[in-house]
XYZ file of C-alpha atoms in Angstrom:
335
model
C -11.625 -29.060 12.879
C -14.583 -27.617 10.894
C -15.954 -26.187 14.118
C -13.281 -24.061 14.560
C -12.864 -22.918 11.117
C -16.983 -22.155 10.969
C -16.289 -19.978 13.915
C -13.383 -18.130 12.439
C -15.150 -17.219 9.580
C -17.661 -16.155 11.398
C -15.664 -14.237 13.686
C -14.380 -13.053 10.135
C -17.908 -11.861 8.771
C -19.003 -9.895 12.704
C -15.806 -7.850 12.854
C -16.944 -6.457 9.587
C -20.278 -6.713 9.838
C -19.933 -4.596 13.135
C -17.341 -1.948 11.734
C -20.277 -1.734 8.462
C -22.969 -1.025 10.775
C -21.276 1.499 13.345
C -21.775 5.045 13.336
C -19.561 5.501 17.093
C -15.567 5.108 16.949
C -15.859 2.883 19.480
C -17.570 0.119 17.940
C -15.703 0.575 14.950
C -12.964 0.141 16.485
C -14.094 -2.585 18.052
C -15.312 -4.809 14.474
C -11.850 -4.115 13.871
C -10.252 -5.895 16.193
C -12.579 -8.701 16.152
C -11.316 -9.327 12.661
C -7.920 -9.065 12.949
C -8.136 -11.628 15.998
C -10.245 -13.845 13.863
C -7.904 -14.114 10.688
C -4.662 -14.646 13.112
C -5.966 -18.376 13.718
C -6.335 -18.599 9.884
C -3.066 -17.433 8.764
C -0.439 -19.171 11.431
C -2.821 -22.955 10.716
C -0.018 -24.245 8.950
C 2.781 -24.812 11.373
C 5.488 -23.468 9.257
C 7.768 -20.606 10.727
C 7.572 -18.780 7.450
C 3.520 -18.621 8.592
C 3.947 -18.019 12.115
C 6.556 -15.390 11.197
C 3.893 -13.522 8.947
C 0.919 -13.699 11.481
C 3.199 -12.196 13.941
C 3.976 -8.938 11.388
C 0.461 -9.033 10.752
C -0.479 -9.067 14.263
C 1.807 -5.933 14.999
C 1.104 -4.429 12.287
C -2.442 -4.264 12.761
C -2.349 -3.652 16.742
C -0.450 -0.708 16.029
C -2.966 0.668 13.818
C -5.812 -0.103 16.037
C -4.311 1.513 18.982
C -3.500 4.482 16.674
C -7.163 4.780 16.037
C -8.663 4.324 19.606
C -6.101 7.002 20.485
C -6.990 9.500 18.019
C -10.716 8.838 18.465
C -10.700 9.311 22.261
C -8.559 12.173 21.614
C -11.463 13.751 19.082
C -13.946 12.656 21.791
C -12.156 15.002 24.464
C -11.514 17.967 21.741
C -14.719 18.069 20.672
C -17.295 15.826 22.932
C -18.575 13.914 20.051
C -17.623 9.904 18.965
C -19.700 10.352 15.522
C -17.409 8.759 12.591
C -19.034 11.180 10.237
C -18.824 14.588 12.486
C -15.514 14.338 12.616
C -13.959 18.559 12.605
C -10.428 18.946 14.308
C -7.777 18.096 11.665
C -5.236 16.198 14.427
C -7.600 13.268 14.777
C -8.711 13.542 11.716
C -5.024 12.809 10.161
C -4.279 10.658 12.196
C -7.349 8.312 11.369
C -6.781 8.138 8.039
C -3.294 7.455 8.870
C -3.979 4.627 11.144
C -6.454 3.353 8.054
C -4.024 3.451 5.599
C -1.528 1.380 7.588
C -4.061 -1.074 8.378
C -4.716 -1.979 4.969
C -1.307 -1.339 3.640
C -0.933 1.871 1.509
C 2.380 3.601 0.967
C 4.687 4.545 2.783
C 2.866 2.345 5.163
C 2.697 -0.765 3.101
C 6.132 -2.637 3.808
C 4.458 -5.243 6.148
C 2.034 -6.118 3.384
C 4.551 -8.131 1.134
C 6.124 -9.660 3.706
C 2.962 -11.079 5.289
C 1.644 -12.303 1.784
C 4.559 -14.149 0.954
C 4.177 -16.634 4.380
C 1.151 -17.357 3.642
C -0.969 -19.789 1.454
C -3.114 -18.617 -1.392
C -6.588 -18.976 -0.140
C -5.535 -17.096 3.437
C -3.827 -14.495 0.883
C -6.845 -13.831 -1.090
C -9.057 -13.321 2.302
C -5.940 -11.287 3.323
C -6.042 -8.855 0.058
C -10.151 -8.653 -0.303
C -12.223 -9.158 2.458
C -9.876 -7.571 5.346
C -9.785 -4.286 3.175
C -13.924 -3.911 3.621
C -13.763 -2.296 6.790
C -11.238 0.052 6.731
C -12.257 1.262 3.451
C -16.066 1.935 5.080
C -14.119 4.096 7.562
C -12.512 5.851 5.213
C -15.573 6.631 2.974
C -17.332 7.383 5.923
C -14.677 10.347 7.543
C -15.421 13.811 5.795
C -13.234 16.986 5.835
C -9.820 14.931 5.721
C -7.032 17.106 4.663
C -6.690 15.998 0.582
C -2.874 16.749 -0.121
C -2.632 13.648 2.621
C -4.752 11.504 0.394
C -3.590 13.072 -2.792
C -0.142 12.285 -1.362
C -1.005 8.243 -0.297
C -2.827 7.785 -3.396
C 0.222 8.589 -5.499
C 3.135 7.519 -3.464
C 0.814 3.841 -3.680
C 0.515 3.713 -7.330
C 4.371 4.343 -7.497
C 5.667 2.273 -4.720
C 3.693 -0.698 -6.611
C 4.635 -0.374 -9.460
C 8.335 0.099 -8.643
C 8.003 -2.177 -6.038
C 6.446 -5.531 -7.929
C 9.792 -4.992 -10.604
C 12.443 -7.240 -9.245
C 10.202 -9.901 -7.375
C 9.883 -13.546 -8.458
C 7.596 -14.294 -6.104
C 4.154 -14.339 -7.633
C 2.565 -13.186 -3.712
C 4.877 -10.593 -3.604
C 3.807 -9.347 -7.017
C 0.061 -9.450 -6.206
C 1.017 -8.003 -2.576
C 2.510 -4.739 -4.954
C 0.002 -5.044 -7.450
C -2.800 -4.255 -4.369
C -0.579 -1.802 -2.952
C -1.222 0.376 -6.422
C -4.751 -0.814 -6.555
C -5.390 0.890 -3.385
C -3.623 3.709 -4.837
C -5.885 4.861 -7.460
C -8.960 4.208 -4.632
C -7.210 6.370 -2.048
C -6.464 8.897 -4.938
C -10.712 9.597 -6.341
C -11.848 9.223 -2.952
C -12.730 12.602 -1.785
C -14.162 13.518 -5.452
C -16.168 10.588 -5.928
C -16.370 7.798 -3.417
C -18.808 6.064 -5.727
C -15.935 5.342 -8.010
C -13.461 4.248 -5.252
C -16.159 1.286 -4.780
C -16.242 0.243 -7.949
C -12.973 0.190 -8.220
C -12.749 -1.679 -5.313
C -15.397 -4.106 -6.547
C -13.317 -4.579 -9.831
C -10.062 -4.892 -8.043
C -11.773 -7.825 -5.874
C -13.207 -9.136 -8.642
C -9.686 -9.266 -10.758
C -7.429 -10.262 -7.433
C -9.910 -13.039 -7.015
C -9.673 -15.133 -10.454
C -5.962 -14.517 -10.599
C -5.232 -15.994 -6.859
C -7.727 -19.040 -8.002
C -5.410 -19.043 -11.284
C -2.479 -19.410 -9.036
C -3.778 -21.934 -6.527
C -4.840 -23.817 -9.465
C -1.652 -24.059 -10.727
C -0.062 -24.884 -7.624
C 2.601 -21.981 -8.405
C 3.981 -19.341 -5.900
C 7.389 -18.451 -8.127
C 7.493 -17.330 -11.660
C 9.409 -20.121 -12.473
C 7.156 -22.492 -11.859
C 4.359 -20.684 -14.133
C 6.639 -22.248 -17.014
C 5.074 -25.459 -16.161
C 1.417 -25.007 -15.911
C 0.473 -25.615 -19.489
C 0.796 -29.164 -18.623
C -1.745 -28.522 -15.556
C -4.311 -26.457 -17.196
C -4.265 -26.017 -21.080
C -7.246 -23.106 -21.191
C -6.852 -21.629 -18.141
C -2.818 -20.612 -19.031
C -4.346 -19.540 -22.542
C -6.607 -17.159 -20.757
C -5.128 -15.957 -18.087
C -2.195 -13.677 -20.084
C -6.136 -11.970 -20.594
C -6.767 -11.578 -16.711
C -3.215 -10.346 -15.757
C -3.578 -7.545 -17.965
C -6.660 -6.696 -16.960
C -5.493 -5.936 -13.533
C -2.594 -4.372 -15.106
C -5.731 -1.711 -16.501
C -5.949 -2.208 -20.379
C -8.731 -2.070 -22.462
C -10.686 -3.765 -23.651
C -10.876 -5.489 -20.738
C -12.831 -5.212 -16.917
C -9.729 -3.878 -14.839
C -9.859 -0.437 -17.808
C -13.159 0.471 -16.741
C -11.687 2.235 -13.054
C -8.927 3.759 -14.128
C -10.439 5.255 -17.182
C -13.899 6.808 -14.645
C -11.062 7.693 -12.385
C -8.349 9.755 -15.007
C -11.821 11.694 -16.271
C -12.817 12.390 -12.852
C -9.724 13.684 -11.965
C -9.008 15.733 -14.999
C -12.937 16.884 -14.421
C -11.767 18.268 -11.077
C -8.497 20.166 -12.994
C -5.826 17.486 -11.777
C -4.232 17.169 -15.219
C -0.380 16.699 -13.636
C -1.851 14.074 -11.083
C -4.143 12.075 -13.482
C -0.733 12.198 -15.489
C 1.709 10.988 -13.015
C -1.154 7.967 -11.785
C -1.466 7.360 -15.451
C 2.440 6.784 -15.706
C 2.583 5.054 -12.963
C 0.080 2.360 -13.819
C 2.562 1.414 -17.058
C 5.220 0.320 -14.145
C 2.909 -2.018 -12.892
C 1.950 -3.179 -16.557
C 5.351 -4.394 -17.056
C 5.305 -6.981 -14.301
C 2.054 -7.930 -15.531
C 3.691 -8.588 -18.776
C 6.244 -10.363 -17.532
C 4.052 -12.601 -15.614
C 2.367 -13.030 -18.559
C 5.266 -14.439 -20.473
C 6.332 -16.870 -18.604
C 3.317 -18.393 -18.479
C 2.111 -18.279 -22.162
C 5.348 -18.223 -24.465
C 7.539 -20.116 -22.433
C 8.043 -24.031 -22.570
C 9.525 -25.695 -19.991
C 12.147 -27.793 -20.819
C 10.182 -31.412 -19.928
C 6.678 -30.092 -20.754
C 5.074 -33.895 -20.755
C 1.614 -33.597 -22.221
C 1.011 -36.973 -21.290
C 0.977 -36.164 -17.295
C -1.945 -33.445 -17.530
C -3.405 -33.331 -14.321
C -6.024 -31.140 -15.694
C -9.078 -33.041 -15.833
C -9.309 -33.626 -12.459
C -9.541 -30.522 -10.904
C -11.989 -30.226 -8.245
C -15.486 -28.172 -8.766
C -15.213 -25.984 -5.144
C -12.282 -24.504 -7.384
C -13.204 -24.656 -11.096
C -16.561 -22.543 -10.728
C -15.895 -19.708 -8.820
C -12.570 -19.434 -10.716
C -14.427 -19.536 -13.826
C -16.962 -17.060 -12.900
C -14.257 -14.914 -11.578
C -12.085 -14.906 -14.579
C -14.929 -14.333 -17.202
C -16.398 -11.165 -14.837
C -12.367 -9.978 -15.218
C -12.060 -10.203 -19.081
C -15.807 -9.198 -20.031
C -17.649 -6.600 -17.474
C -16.002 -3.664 -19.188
């Protein structure tokens, strides 16, 4: 029904909308909730356990992490009489917020639900799943000062590693993008308390880059690596170019996805974090090589009955074909 799916997204839009535009814990907490509630609907609407299994992880998941922040924002309201996100001063609720955060949108060691959920589900409630539901927590985030930074320092890091070890030995393309946000978020966690500017761009780039490769994907009809082997037959240009957008989130230049990481290495080595912009550095090559391998498989592979005849190319639909090729010429060219 398109009622019901207007009033989702809507539902969608006011949870964030409301966490955005709230400057009391309450009411942040409260645009929280109203979005996970809304996206449940949209995640279990194809009847498939594999689905309902995933909403339910998701549902936990995030329940958990809201209760973990109503709890340690009533207990910073009884410490210190105030409900102000950006007064916060005692260092228990103040950890425990950004913990709560950082399990809500999936950042290690907090992040095993993440994979799991993207796997059950389709690509479009995937790509809502990996962009829009990380708005709010990440306004939360910017918006809490004094936060201990070896805790951030440490998420950042153990993000950036955990995808990029993580992503190695899956086949499943959802699982790979699930790992590949995992060390996005990463490198945002890891600038954000010396320069939150850059954590939103890089969170603008990172939407930017997850959203032409997911269109890639849905466009191909492909959820397995295997099945990448076939999609020269589906889409002759788009499997030439998108080798280009893979390794653009993978961070190489000259491409868009460079543009974050380089800000982000000279901010850090600005701030005399040599070892750390080091080790992130590193870790991004992990996460290169499952780029890489992505990219093979879909470029210099041939699958066995490639039929040229049977391209289904040409009649792709235009609700797809624009935004994906908007999205995919932002990822190669904006650097």
């Amino acid at each position: 029904n398109p009622y019901i799916l207007a009033t989702l997204l809507f539902g969608l839009g006011l949870g964030t909308t409301i966490t955005f535009a709230s400057s009391h814990w309450l009411l942040a907490w409260m645009g929280l909730e109203i979005n996970t509630l809304a996206i449940i609907p949209l995640m279990a609407q194809h009847h498939h356990p594999r689905a309902v299994e995933a909403t339910t992880k998701y549902f936990l998941t995030q329940a958990t992490a809201a209760a973990m922040l109503l709890f340690a924002s009533t207990t910073n309201a009884w410490l210190t009489g105030q409900w102000d996100i950006q007064q916060m001063s005692h260092p228990f609720p103040l950890t425990l917020i950004t913990l709560a955060l950082a399990l809500k949108i999936g950042l290690a060691p907090m992040h095993t639900w993440l994979p799991e959920v993207l796997q059950g589900l389709d690509l479009t409630t995937g790509l809502v799943l990996s962009t829009w539901q990380k708005l709010a927590p990440f306004a939360l985030l910017l918006q809490t000062q004094n936060v201990n930074p070896t805790i951030l320092v440490t998420l950042g890091l153990a993000s950036t590693l955990v995808g990029g070890w993580g992503g190695l030995n899956q086949t499943q393309l959802r699982k790979v993008l699930a790992y590949s946000s995992i060390a996005h978020l990463g490198w945002m966690i890891l600038i954000l308390q010396y320069s939150p500017s850059l954590t939103l761009l890089a969170l603008l780039t990172y939407f930017v880059m997850t959203f032409s490769t997911f269109l890639v994907f849905k466009l191909n009809k492909s959820t397995s690596i295997n099945a990448l082997a076939i999609s020269w037959t589906k889409a002759p240009i788009l499997t030439s170019l998108t080798p280009l957008v893979l390794l653009s989130l993978g961070g190489l230049p000259p491409l868009t996805g460079f543009m974050p990481k380089w800000l982000i290495l000279q901010e850090l080595a600005k701030q005399d974090l040599a070892p750390l912009a080091t080790l992130a550095a590193l870790s991004a090559l992990l996460s290169l090589y499952f780029y890489l391998r992505i990219s093979y498989a879909m470029t210099l592979t041939m699958s066995p009955n490639n039929l040229t005849g049977v391209t289904p190319w040409r009649f792709s639909s235009p609700q797809l074909t624009l935004p994906l090729a908007i999205a995919t010429t932002a990822t190669i060219s904006l650097l």
